[in-house]
């Protein structure tokens, strides 16, 4: 089997995913690189030994020796570059979130259908052991029919990851209830078996609005993501624009009647996601979200609290970034590029998670007023559900 030849656009923090895709002699090799930052390009060229490097993604897309592209630029650039990839006939992995608006997502999905080029969206949480374990338990009927999902997301590194660069600027992301929550909104949809149809949210910039910022055009600070300040109010060198919320809470009604809640805070001491799913015959909850952690199921009762639960499942061991999810999702993407067919991630679901996060952001900036989530064009739904074949 010849290696697939992969071009990578955007080689910042997420370059780790390109390293997961670089498997020379084992199915895929990264052979072309693009980044608008010449210093990044120079550094990464050495890492991959790539034959071709460019600062202009259109020149990379002109090449006829690439089988697929991995797109990992900042969120606000996804729409333009993803459409360029699709129009150039290059199968593309677009990092989540698919885009920063509902219209942006729909434009990408339409371009995929128009061109017939394969589109894959990097919702790697669908390949995380803890998520798959919870989904299997639900599908097995461990808790009956799921009726309500409650998710709390504690983002301890929030001030460093999300408030020291473009993530903090709503013109680049819309907000963190889209940027960050797109992952969990997608998982809520996957676990509950429906898509959000109506949202209401509250949120505020409670802590990072008043901390010292850097001058425009200055790089992220020396020691970024190596040294951390505590308490969070000691953080400094924030991005020159900080206008996204650092606390947000969101309620949603899904199209199958499920009611869900999602809460996110960017100044907690510890980092973890905590899911509770309650069904007609029990509930489950995860304690820790990585390999070796636990998902507990209670499905007898009623009783008082029982810490030992009825069943405790161990999240399996895994290698690689994001609890093994990065290796798994790249394996799925490479298979999809070669063979097409069904995948655990879904462009339609990616659009629906952005749509829920986008409308929730509109709601929280409008005093919590409920907002409906616009449905996706049924013809696009049909195209993707049929496996991205043009005959559909
Ligand atoms: N799935 C996940 O778990 C996960 C984790 C982290 C980031 N992400 C996503 O990955 C993407 C990248 O995030 P990051 O943290 O690596 O960002 P980053 O800012 O660290 O890196 C982005 C890189 O893209 C380059 N770039 C910007 N515009 C470009 C353009 N037009 N053409 C080519 N290169 C361009 C920048 O120079 C930079 O090197 C984002 O969409 C983010 O949401 C996903």
XYZ file of C-alpha atoms and ligand atoms in Angstrom:
436
model
C 0.000 0.000 0.000
C 1.439 3.356 -1.100
C 1.543 6.086 1.531
C -1.097 8.779 1.168
C 0.641 12.132 0.592
C -0.651 14.694 3.068
C -0.389 18.482 2.970
C -0.792 20.361 6.250
C -2.076 23.940 6.478
C -1.490 25.620 9.865
C 1.281 24.212 12.060
C 0.823 25.897 15.431
C 0.024 24.167 18.687
C -2.032 21.552 16.890
C 0.965 20.399 14.798
C 0.932 17.356 17.096
C -1.931 16.051 14.967
C 0.226 16.293 11.837
C 2.841 14.232 13.655
C 0.142 11.618 14.350
C -0.571 11.552 10.586
C 3.091 11.193 9.601
C 3.479 7.422 9.300
C 5.982 6.932 6.480
C 5.808 3.377 5.193
C 2.682 2.745 7.295
C 0.003 4.408 5.172
C 0.629 8.170 5.165
C 3.387 10.751 5.030
C 3.263 14.516 5.482
C 4.968 15.811 2.348
C 3.915 19.479 2.075
C 3.555 22.198 4.688
C 1.926 25.616 4.747
C 1.942 28.295 7.429
C 1.796 32.064 7.079
C 4.463 32.388 9.783
C 7.914 31.791 8.188
C 9.508 30.897 11.548
C 6.906 28.182 12.183
C 7.383 26.881 8.663
C 11.160 26.714 9.028
C 10.905 24.840 12.333
C 8.296 22.340 11.116
C 10.103 21.701 7.815
C 12.881 20.160 9.897
C 10.445 18.051 11.919
C 8.771 16.484 8.879
C 11.550 16.580 6.311
C 8.817 17.834 3.932
C 9.668 18.191 0.245
C 7.562 21.336 -0.195
C 6.837 24.348 2.028
C 4.864 27.508 1.317
C 3.292 30.477 3.092
C 0.302 30.494 0.698
C -2.260 27.692 0.995
C -3.387 28.216 -2.607
C 0.061 27.199 -3.844
C -0.055 24.051 -1.768
C -3.488 23.271 -3.235
C -2.127 23.741 -6.799
C 0.079 20.689 -6.336
C -1.092 17.475 -7.955
C 1.069 15.232 -5.750
C -1.142 15.495 -2.645
C -3.926 13.055 -1.757
C -5.381 14.977 1.193
C -4.995 18.060 3.370
C -5.170 18.576 7.120
C -6.389 22.101 7.948
C -5.447 23.430 11.392
C -5.466 27.211 11.081
C -7.394 29.510 13.488
C -11.166 29.033 13.436
C -12.061 32.189 11.495
C -9.977 31.016 8.509
C -11.569 27.557 8.207
C -14.429 28.612 5.944
C -12.294 30.190 3.210
C -9.492 27.630 3.250
C -11.765 24.580 3.571
C -13.767 25.722 0.548
C -10.512 26.277 -1.380
C -9.411 22.714 -0.492
C -12.731 21.240 -1.620
C -12.698 23.233 -4.850
C -9.150 22.054 -5.525
C -10.428 18.469 -5.209
C -8.361 17.736 -2.089
C -10.006 15.574 0.574
C -9.786 17.687 3.713
C -9.669 17.187 7.470
C -10.966 20.436 8.992
C -10.191 20.929 12.672
C -13.170 21.669 14.880
C -15.050 23.968 15.049
C -16.040 23.663 11.386
C -16.501 27.464 11.184
C -17.398 30.382 13.450
C -20.902 30.980 12.075
C -23.816 28.823 10.967
C -23.614 30.369 7.482
C -19.898 29.541 7.336
C -20.579 25.879 8.119
C -23.351 25.695 5.549
C -21.101 27.235 2.890
C -18.488 24.511 3.539
C -21.079 21.723 3.410
C -22.493 23.116 0.168
C -18.999 23.278 -1.353
C -18.412 19.633 -0.400
C -21.629 18.589 -2.112
C -21.023 20.791 -5.173
C -17.508 19.465 -5.724
C -18.024 15.896 -4.497
C -14.739 16.196 -2.573
C -14.495 14.306 0.728
C -14.972 16.409 3.863
C -14.026 15.212 7.351
C -14.278 17.264 10.574
C -11.873 16.738 13.484
C -14.208 16.096 16.395
C -11.624 13.945 18.147
C -13.713 13.589 21.321
C -15.764 10.966 19.467
C -12.598 8.861 19.628
C -11.906 9.461 23.332
C -12.167 6.324 25.462
C -14.393 7.925 28.102
C -16.885 9.161 25.518
C -17.019 5.837 23.688
C -17.477 4.012 26.964
C -20.422 6.228 27.961
C -21.963 5.855 24.506
C -21.634 2.056 24.577
C -23.287 1.901 28.011
C -26.191 4.036 26.767
C -26.589 2.016 23.558
C -26.537 -1.212 25.564
C -29.483 0.097 27.562
C -27.631 0.391 30.900
C -29.663 3.491 31.852
C -32.776 2.955 29.709
C -33.655 5.731 27.287
C -31.523 8.882 27.829
C -33.661 11.880 28.793
C -31.308 14.510 30.199
C -27.546 15.240 29.880
C -25.646 17.607 32.214
C -22.061 18.563 31.439
C -19.654 20.614 33.543
C -16.368 21.665 31.943
C -13.614 22.895 34.261
C -10.899 24.592 32.153
C -7.970 25.171 34.474
C -5.599 26.239 31.678
C -8.229 28.576 30.261
C -6.339 31.790 30.976
C -3.291 30.467 29.138
C -4.826 28.601 26.188
C -7.793 30.853 25.483
C -6.990 34.358 26.694
C -3.433 34.866 25.385
C -4.140 34.732 21.639
C -6.836 34.880 18.953
C -9.201 32.669 20.970
C -10.022 35.692 23.189
C -11.251 37.825 20.273
C -14.882 37.250 19.365
C -14.272 38.324 15.751
C -11.937 35.284 15.452
C -14.094 32.710 17.276
C -17.581 34.136 18.004
C -17.029 33.005 21.614
C -15.855 30.105 23.754
C -19.341 28.662 23.963
C -18.749 27.859 20.300
C -14.940 27.565 20.130
C -14.464 25.325 23.144
C -17.936 23.903 23.706
C -18.285 22.630 20.120
C -16.577 19.443 21.365
C -19.045 18.786 24.176
C -22.109 19.934 22.273
C -21.179 17.354 19.654
C -20.766 14.683 22.337
C -24.090 15.639 23.967
C -25.752 15.203 20.566
C -23.981 11.856 20.036
C -24.905 10.485 23.466
C -28.491 11.741 23.380
C -29.223 10.799 19.768
C -30.567 14.203 18.695
C -29.566 17.732 17.741
C -30.191 20.937 19.683
C -33.217 22.843 18.424
C -33.534 25.633 21.053
C -31.064 27.254 23.464
C -30.873 29.771 26.260
C -27.629 30.868 27.916
C -26.013 33.219 30.395
C -22.343 34.145 30.551
C -19.896 36.848 31.467
C -16.269 37.912 31.291
C -15.721 37.720 35.040
C -11.988 37.482 35.587
C -9.820 37.947 32.496
C -11.315 41.288 31.430
C -9.227 43.318 33.875
C -5.814 41.576 33.753
C -2.701 43.037 32.014
C -2.654 42.622 28.236
C 0.138 42.582 25.614
C 0.626 45.161 22.903
C -0.926 44.242 19.520
C 1.492 42.296 17.310
C 3.599 40.930 20.171
C 4.101 37.137 20.342
C 2.638 34.857 22.992
C 4.814 35.172 26.101
C 8.067 33.284 26.628
C 7.177 30.279 28.788
C 3.639 30.043 27.351
C 2.166 26.649 28.289
C 5.304 25.752 30.255
C 4.910 28.060 33.262
C 1.575 28.755 34.905
C 0.523 31.429 37.393
C -1.771 30.820 40.360
C -4.213 32.176 41.412
C -5.770 32.998 38.036
C -5.826 36.730 38.870
C -1.985 36.603 38.770
C -2.100 35.907 35.016
C -0.702 38.594 32.721
C 0.393 39.033 29.095
C -3.144 38.462 27.872
C -4.145 39.049 24.239
C -4.704 42.697 23.327
C -8.364 41.938 22.596
C -10.268 40.060 25.299
C -14.009 40.151 24.713
C -15.188 36.524 25.013
C -16.822 35.138 28.150
C -14.845 33.138 30.724
C -17.975 31.709 32.397
C -20.948 30.410 30.444
C -23.943 28.224 31.185
C -26.268 26.943 28.521
C -29.555 25.044 28.518
C -30.810 23.265 25.437
C -33.768 21.297 24.129
C -32.936 18.642 21.546
C -35.118 17.685 18.606
C -35.864 14.300 20.236
C -37.128 15.918 23.443
C -33.936 15.449 25.492
C -33.061 18.412 27.741
C -29.363 19.167 28.274
C -27.181 21.641 30.151
C -23.550 22.648 29.582
C -21.390 24.780 31.873
C -17.873 26.098 31.234
C -15.453 28.005 33.481
C -11.922 29.131 32.536
C -10.401 29.757 35.954
C -10.747 26.483 37.857
C -7.758 24.856 39.606
C -8.247 21.499 37.869
C -9.053 20.515 34.272
C -11.802 17.952 33.716
C -15.067 17.259 31.960
C -17.856 15.762 34.031
C -20.859 14.210 32.274
C -24.069 12.945 33.847
C -26.624 11.207 31.671
C -29.967 10.230 33.219
C -32.240 7.783 31.452
C -35.548 6.122 32.175
C -33.804 3.287 34.081
C -30.648 4.729 35.588
C -27.893 7.291 35.375
C -24.195 7.340 34.538
C -21.407 9.727 35.446
C -17.696 9.889 34.646
C -15.086 10.507 37.338
C -12.043 11.799 35.464
C -11.989 11.755 31.663
C -8.754 10.014 30.707
C -7.365 6.488 30.411
C -7.656 4.616 33.737
C -10.500 6.844 34.989
C -13.986 5.578 35.788
C -17.541 5.714 34.464
C -20.104 4.649 37.059
C -23.635 3.452 36.381
C -26.474 3.377 38.905
C -29.456 1.379 37.640
C -31.108 -0.042 40.759
C -32.888 1.893 43.471
C -34.199 4.184 44.697
C -31.581 4.514 47.468
C -29.452 7.204 49.093
C -26.133 8.066 47.444
C -23.987 4.989 46.763
C -20.439 5.928 45.853
C -19.700 2.414 44.642
C -22.626 2.501 42.140
C -24.008 -0.655 40.483
C -21.314 -0.933 37.827
C -17.957 0.836 37.460
C -16.220 0.752 34.075
C -12.547 1.607 33.656
C -11.637 3.898 30.736
C -9.225 1.795 28.632
C -5.520 2.581 28.332
C -4.531 4.498 25.199
C -1.482 6.082 23.602
C -1.182 9.543 22.065
C -2.754 12.986 22.416
C -6.216 13.643 23.905
C -6.438 10.244 25.601
C -5.508 8.374 22.423
C -8.192 10.157 20.383
C -5.742 11.896 18.035
C -4.201 8.653 16.786
C -7.626 7.051 16.349
C -9.189 9.984 14.525
C -6.295 10.244 12.086
C -6.576 6.508 11.384
C -10.267 6.996 10.622
C -9.525 10.016 8.404
C -6.890 8.124 6.388
C -9.295 5.232 5.850
C -11.994 7.705 4.785
C -9.619 9.312 2.264
C -8.802 5.900 0.766
C -12.185 4.202 0.876
C -14.917 6.700 1.808
C -17.800 5.184 3.750
C -19.243 5.783 7.196
C -17.225 7.519 9.928
C -17.847 8.122 13.627
C -17.452 11.870 13.096
C -19.964 13.662 10.925
C -19.903 16.981 9.018
C -23.635 17.377 9.705
C -23.071 16.888 13.436
C -20.122 19.306 13.302
C -22.422 21.936 11.790
C -25.086 21.261 14.414
C -22.622 21.718 17.288
C -21.483 25.063 15.847
C -25.105 26.085 15.312
C -25.986 25.280 18.942
C -22.916 27.130 20.263
C -23.474 30.090 17.959
C -27.113 30.538 18.919
C -26.271 30.074 22.609
C -23.681 32.850 22.289
C -26.336 35.088 20.722
C -28.650 34.204 23.615
C -26.111 34.984 26.360
C -25.341 38.345 24.717
C -29.069 39.033 24.609
C -29.930 38.573 28.279
C -30.650 34.841 28.017
C -33.416 35.196 25.439
C -34.133 31.730 23.949
C -32.907 31.257 20.364
C -33.961 28.569 17.885
C -31.245 26.686 16.030
C -31.746 26.926 12.251
C -32.134 23.480 10.666
C -29.711 22.318 7.998
C -30.908 22.080 4.385
C -32.409 18.524 4.115
C -30.625 17.984 0.789
C -27.285 18.518 2.499
C -28.279 16.189 5.320
C -29.207 13.532 2.749
C -25.917 13.965 0.859
C -23.791 13.443 3.971
C -25.964 10.673 5.394
C -25.582 8.800 2.107
C -21.808 8.838 2.617
C -20.935 11.881 0.470
C -21.772 10.273 -2.860
C -22.888 12.676 -5.585
C -25.643 10.381 -6.863
C -27.686 11.109 -3.741
N -9.518 18.935 18.254
C -8.793 19.416 19.231
O -8.652 18.808 20.282
C -8.098 20.746 19.046
C -7.106 21.148 19.948
C -6.475 22.375 19.721
C -6.837 23.161 18.648
N -7.817 22.751 17.797
C -8.182 23.556 16.614
O -7.065 23.544 15.725
C -6.949 24.802 15.054
C -5.559 25.387 15.306
O -5.403 25.662 16.675
P -3.963 25.952 17.305
O -4.149 25.948 18.772
O -2.937 25.059 16.672
O -3.703 27.460 16.813
P -2.297 28.211 16.720
O -2.603 29.662 16.734
O -1.331 27.652 17.721
O -1.748 27.798 15.283
C -2.362 28.208 14.076
C -1.287 28.255 12.989
O -1.941 28.591 11.746
C -1.118 29.549 11.071
N -1.992 30.300 10.151
C -2.860 31.297 10.438
N -3.515 31.679 9.330
C -3.047 30.909 8.324
C -3.341 30.827 6.932
N -4.256 31.621 6.365
N -2.665 29.927 6.183
C -1.727 29.116 6.740
N -1.393 29.158 8.056
C -2.076 30.035 8.827
C -0.507 30.388 12.171
O 0.677 31.038 11.739
C -0.228 29.333 13.242
O 1.065 28.759 13.115
C -8.093 25.665 15.588
O -9.195 25.583 14.708
C -8.439 25.031 16.922
O -9.777 25.255 17.291
C -8.430 21.548 17.964
